[in-house]
Coordinates of C-alpha atoms in Angstrom, one line a residue:
M1 CA -43.0 45.4 32.5
A2 CA -42.2 41.3 32.4
E3 CA -44.8 40.9 35.5
D4 CA -47.1 42.9 33.3
K5 CA -46.7 40.0 30.2
A6 CA -46.8 37.0 32.3
V7 CA -49.4 34.5 32.0
T8 CA -50.2 31.4 33.3
V9 CA -51.2 28.2 31.4
L10 CA -53.4 25.6 33.6
G11 CA -53.7 22.6 31.8
L12 CA -51.0 20.4 29.2
G13 CA -52.9 18.3 27.0
A14 CA -52.6 18.5 23.5
M15 CA -54.3 22.0 23.3
G16 CA -52.8 23.5 26.4
S17 CA -49.5 22.7 25.4
A18 CA -50.2 24.6 22.5
L19 CA -51.2 27.4 24.1
A20 CA -48.7 27.6 26.6
G21 CA -45.8 27.2 23.4
A22 CA -47.4 30.0 21.5
F23 CA -47.1 32.6 24.6
L24 CA -43.5 31.4 24.9
A25 CA -43.1 31.8 21.5
T26 CA -43.8 35.9 22.0
G27 CA -41.0 36.1 24.7
R28 CA -43.9 36.2 28.0
P29 CA -43.1 34.9 30.7
V30 CA -45.0 31.5 30.9
T31 CA -46.1 29.3 34.1
V32 CA -47.5 26.0 33.6
W33 CA -49.3 24.0 35.8
N34 CA -50.8 20.2 35.0
R35 CA -52.7 18.1 37.4
T36 CA -50.1 15.0 36.2
P37 CA -46.8 15.9 36.5
G38 CA -44.0 15.5 33.7
K39 CA -45.6 17.2 31.1
A40 CA -44.1 20.4 31.1
G41 CA -40.6 19.0 30.0
D42 CA -40.5 20.7 26.4
L43 CA -42.0 23.9 27.5
V44 CA -39.6 24.3 30.4
A45 CA -36.9 23.4 28.1
G46 CA -38.1 26.5 25.7
G47 CA -38.4 28.7 29.0
A48 CA -41.9 28.1 30.7
T49 CA -41.7 28.1 34.3
E50 CA -43.5 24.7 35.7
A51 CA -45.5 25.0 39.0
A52 CA -45.3 22.8 41.8
T53 CA -49.4 23.8 42.8
V54 CA -52.0 25.3 41.2
G55 CA -51.7 28.0 43.8
E56 CA -48.4 28.5 43.0
A57 CA -48.9 29.0 38.9
V58 CA -52.3 31.4 39.5
G59 CA -50.0 33.5 42.0
A60 CA -47.1 33.9 39.2
S61 CA -49.5 36.1 36.9
G62 CA -51.7 38.6 36.2
L63 CA -53.7 36.7 33.6
V64 CA -54.8 33.0 34.1
V65 CA -55.3 30.7 30.9
A66 CA -57.5 27.5 31.9
C67 CA -57.6 24.6 29.1
L68 CA -58.4 21.4 31.0
W69 CA -60.5 18.6 30.6
D70 CA -64.5 19.4 31.5
H71 CA -66.8 22.4 33.3
R72 CA -66.3 20.1 36.5
S73 CA -62.3 19.6 36.1
V74 CA -62.2 24.3 36.4
H75 CA -64.2 24.0 39.4
Q76 CA -62.0 21.0 40.6
T77 CA -58.7 22.6 39.7
L78 CA -59.7 26.8 40.6
D79 CA -62.0 26.7 43.2
P80 CA -59.5 25.7 46.3
V81 CA -57.8 28.8 45.0
T82 CA -60.5 31.3 44.6
G83 CA -58.7 33.5 47.2
A84 CA -55.6 33.5 45.0
L85 CA -57.6 34.7 41.7
A86 CA -59.4 37.9 43.7
G87 CA -58.4 40.6 40.7
R88 CA -56.6 38.8 38.6
V89 CA -58.5 37.7 34.7
V90 CA -59.2 34.1 34.3
V91 CA -60.0 33.4 30.3
N92 CA -61.1 30.1 30.5
L93 CA -61.0 28.4 27.2
T94 CA -62.2 25.0 28.2
N95 CA -64.9 23.0 25.8
G96 CA -68.3 23.4 27.4
T97 CA -71.9 25.0 27.0
P98 CA -73.0 28.5 27.1
G99 CA -74.4 27.9 30.5
Q100 CA -71.5 26.6 32.0
G101 CA -69.9 29.9 30.8
R102 CA -72.3 31.9 32.2
E103 CA -72.3 30.1 35.8
L104 CA -68.4 30.5 35.5
G105 CA -69.1 34.2 34.9
E106 CA -71.4 34.0 38.0
W107 CA -69.0 32.7 40.2
A108 CA -66.3 34.5 39.1
G109 CA -68.3 37.9 40.0
E110 CA -68.7 36.3 43.7
H111 CA -65.0 35.8 44.0
G112 CA -63.5 39.4 42.9
F113 CA -62.3 38.3 39.7
A114 CA -62.6 38.5 36.4
L115 CA -63.6 35.8 33.9
L116 CA -63.3 35.7 30.1
D117 CA -64.7 32.5 28.6
G118 CA -63.7 31.2 24.9
G119 CA -63.5 29.0 22.0
I120 CA -60.7 27.8 20.2
M121 CA -61.7 27.6 16.7
A122 CA -58.7 25.6 15.8
V123 CA -56.9 22.1 16.3
P124 CA -53.5 22.2 18.4
P125 CA -51.2 22.2 15.3
M126 CA -52.9 25.5 14.1
I127 CA -52.5 27.3 17.7
G128 CA -50.0 30.7 16.7
G129 CA -50.7 30.7 13.0
P130 CA -52.7 32.7 10.4
G131 CA -55.8 30.1 10.5
A132 CA -56.5 29.9 14.0
F133 CA -59.0 32.2 15.7
V134 CA -60.5 32.4 19.6
L135 CA -63.8 33.2 20.6
Y136 CA -64.3 35.4 23.5
S137 CA -66.7 36.8 25.9
G138 CA -67.1 38.3 29.2
P139 CA -66.2 41.7 30.3
E140 CA -65.0 43.9 27.2
E141 CA -62.3 45.8 29.8
A142 CA -60.4 42.1 30.3
F143 CA -60.5 41.3 26.9
E144 CA -58.8 44.8 25.7
D145 CA -56.6 44.7 28.5
H146 CA -55.1 41.6 27.9
R147 CA -56.2 41.0 24.1
E148 CA -52.0 42.1 22.9
T149 CA -51.7 38.4 24.9
L150 CA -54.2 36.4 23.5
D151 CA -53.5 37.3 19.9
A152 CA -50.4 34.8 20.7
L153 CA -53.0 32.3 20.3
G154 CA -54.7 33.4 17.0
E155 CA -57.1 36.2 15.5
S156 CA -59.0 37.1 19.0
R157 CA -62.7 37.7 18.6
Y158 CA -64.8 39.8 21.1
V159 CA -68.3 38.3 20.8
G160 CA -70.0 40.0 24.0
T161 CA -70.2 40.7 27.5
D162 CA -72.4 37.7 27.8
H163 CA -70.3 35.0 29.2
G164 CA -72.2 32.0 27.2
L165 CA -71.9 33.9 23.8
A166 CA -68.4 32.7 23.1
A167 CA -69.4 28.8 23.9
L168 CA -72.5 29.4 22.0
Y169 CA -70.7 30.3 18.9
D170 CA -68.3 27.7 19.2
I171 CA -70.6 24.9 19.5
A172 CA -73.0 26.3 16.5
L173 CA -69.8 26.6 14.9
L174 CA -68.4 22.9 15.6
S175 CA -72.2 21.9 14.5
A176 CA -72.2 23.3 11.2
M177 CA -68.7 21.5 10.7
Y178 CA -69.8 18.0 12.2
G179 CA -73.1 18.8 9.8
A180 CA -70.9 18.7 6.7
S181 CA -68.5 16.1 7.8
M182 CA -71.3 13.9 8.2
G183 CA -72.5 14.4 4.7
E184 CA -69.0 13.7 3.3
L185 CA -68.7 10.5 5.4
H186 CA -71.7 9.3 3.7
A187 CA -70.4 10.1 0.0
F188 CA -67.4 8.7 0.5
A189 CA -68.9 5.6 1.9
M190 CA -71.3 5.7 -1.0
V191 CA -69.0 5.6 -3.8
R192 CA -66.7 3.0 -1.7
S193 CA -69.4 0.8 -1.6
A194 CA -69.1 0.5 -5.2
G195 CA -65.4 -0.2 -5.5
V196 CA -64.7 3.7 -6.1
E197 CA -61.4 4.5 -4.1
A198 CA -62.0 7.9 -2.3
V199 CA -58.9 9.5 -3.1
E200 CA -60.0 9.6 -6.7
F201 CA -63.6 11.1 -5.8
A202 CA -62.3 13.5 -3.3
P203 CA -61.4 16.2 -5.6
L204 CA -64.8 16.2 -7.3
L205 CA -66.5 16.8 -3.3
R206 CA -64.5 19.0 -2.6
R207 CA -65.5 20.9 -6.3
W208 CA -69.1 20.8 -5.1
M209 CA -68.6 21.6 -1.7
A210 CA -66.9 25.0 -2.7
A211 CA -69.6 24.8 -5.2
V212 CA -72.2 24.9 -2.8
G213 CA -71.1 26.4 0.6
G214 CA -70.8 29.8 0.0
F215 CA -74.1 30.8 0.5
Q216 CA -73.9 31.9 4.2
E217 CA -74.8 35.3 3.9
R218 CA -77.8 34.6 2.0
T219 CA -78.8 31.9 4.4
A220 CA -78.4 34.3 7.4
E221 CA -80.4 37.1 5.4
L222 CA -83.6 35.1 4.8
V223 CA -83.0 33.7 8.9
D224 CA -83.3 37.2 10.1
A225 CA -85.9 38.1 7.8
R226 CA -87.9 35.2 8.4
D227 CA -89.0 35.3 4.5
Y228 CA -88.2 32.2 3.0
A229 CA -90.2 32.4 -0.1
R230 CA -87.8 35.1 -1.7
D231 CA -85.9 34.6 -4.7
V232 CA -86.3 30.6 -4.5
V233 CA -84.1 28.9 -7.1
S234 CA -84.9 25.0 -5.9
N235 CA -88.2 24.9 -3.3
V236 CA -88.1 22.5 -0.2
G237 CA -91.8 20.5 -1.7
M238 CA -89.3 19.7 -4.9
Q239 CA -86.1 19.0 -2.7
A240 CA -88.5 16.5 -0.6
A241 CA -90.3 14.6 -3.2
A242 CA -86.5 13.7 -4.5
Y243 CA -85.1 13.1 -1.2
H244 CA -86.2 9.5 -0.8
N245 CA -83.8 8.7 -3.6
L246 CA -80.7 9.6 -1.5
I247 CA -82.1 7.0 1.4
D248 CA -83.0 4.2 -1.2
A249 CA -79.7 4.3 -3.2
A250 CA -78.2 4.0 0.3
H251 CA -79.8 0.9 1.1
E252 CA -79.4 -0.4 -2.0
Q253 CA -75.8 0.0 -1.8
G254 CA -75.9 -1.0 1.7
V255 CA -75.0 1.7 3.2
S256 CA -76.9 3.3 6.4
P257 CA -78.7 6.2 5.7
E258 CA -78.7 7.5 9.1
L259 CA -76.6 10.4 8.6
L260 CA -78.7 11.7 6.2
A261 CA -82.3 10.3 7.2
P262 CA -83.0 12.8 10.1
L263 CA -83.4 15.5 7.6
Y264 CA -86.2 14.2 5.6
P265 CA -88.9 14.1 7.7
L266 CA -88.4 17.7 8.4
M267 CA -88.5 18.5 4.7
L268 CA -92.0 16.3 4.7
R269 CA -93.3 17.7 7.5
R270 CA -92.7 21.7 6.6
T271 CA -93.9 20.8 3.0
A272 CA -97.0 19.2 4.9
E273 CA -97.9 22.6 6.7
G274 CA -98.1 24.6 3.9
H275 CA -94.5 26.0 3.1
G276 CA -93.3 23.3 -0.1
H277 CA -92.9 26.9 -1.8
E278 CA -90.4 28.1 0.2
D279 CA -86.8 27.7 0.5
N280 CA -85.4 24.7 2.6
V281 CA -83.6 27.2 5.1
G282 CA -87.5 27.5 6.3
L283 CA -86.6 24.2 7.9
I284 CA -85.5 26.2 10.9
E285 CA -88.8 27.3 12.2
L286 CA -89.2 23.4 13.1
L287 CA -85.9 23.3 15.1
F288 CA -86.5 25.5 18.2
T289 CA -87.9 23.4 21.3
R290 CA -88.9 27.1 22.8
R291 CA -91.4 29.6 21.6
S292 CA -88.4 32.5 22.2
T293 CA -86.0 32.7 19.0
T294 CA -84.3 36.0 19.6

C-alpha cells in the first residue's frame, strides 16, 4: 500500500518544495530530486528521501511530479530516463504553453508512459490550502487513478483529454489576472500622482472592482452566442467616445497610459465597423488572428 501511495517530486524551487511538502503532510512516501543539491534539507527533515539521480528518483514511485524551470528543462531532465518512466504516470506541473503540453503528451506516448499536463492556480504558500486548485489534462484514467494523491496540492480540476487544455486554461486565467492587475497599477499611479496615499485609495478600489467584476457568466453567454446587442447597458460606441479621457487624464497627471492604451483603438475600430450599439464584449471578435474560433 505504501508503494502505491509513493510520489516523486522533481524540482525543488519554491513551488516544487511546496508540492513536496504538501504530499508529505498527507503521510505519503515522498522522494525528491533537484538538479542543484542542497535544497532538500527541510523536506528530508520532514521525512522525504532525497535521490542522488533522476533515475533513482523516478524508480522510487509510480507517480512522478515534475515542477521544473521550463519546457526545455523537462526534456533535459527526463529524456535520459525515458526507459525508467515506462508504465508510470508523469504529472508535469512546469509552466508552459498548450503546444508544449501536447508535444509532451505525444512524447510520453512514444515512450510508454502516461502524462498529465497541469497548471497550478496558486502561489507556493497556498499549496495544500483551500484556495489552491490545480488543472489537469491528459488521459482521464491516469487522473482518476491518482486523484486522491493529487488532491493534497489543492482542488484537482480535470479539464479534458487534450494535453494542451490545462496550459490553455492556466494561461487564460493568468491573462485575466494580469489584465486586472495592470488596471489596478494604473489606478494607483493616478492617485499617487496627486499625492494620495495608496492605502487610502485601496478600499475604494477593492469595492469598485468587486462591483464591476462579477459578470463573467453573462460575458460568457454573450461570447458563446456571438450576440453582443442583447441587453446592452453601456455600448461600446459610448465608451469609445469617453475613453480618451482616461488617456488624457493620465498625461495631465504625468502618468504613462501604456497599460490602458491598447484597448482604445480596438474600441474605435469596433465602432467604426458598425458595432457601436453593441456591448464591448464584442471586442473579442477583433482578437482572433485565425478564422476558426471553435
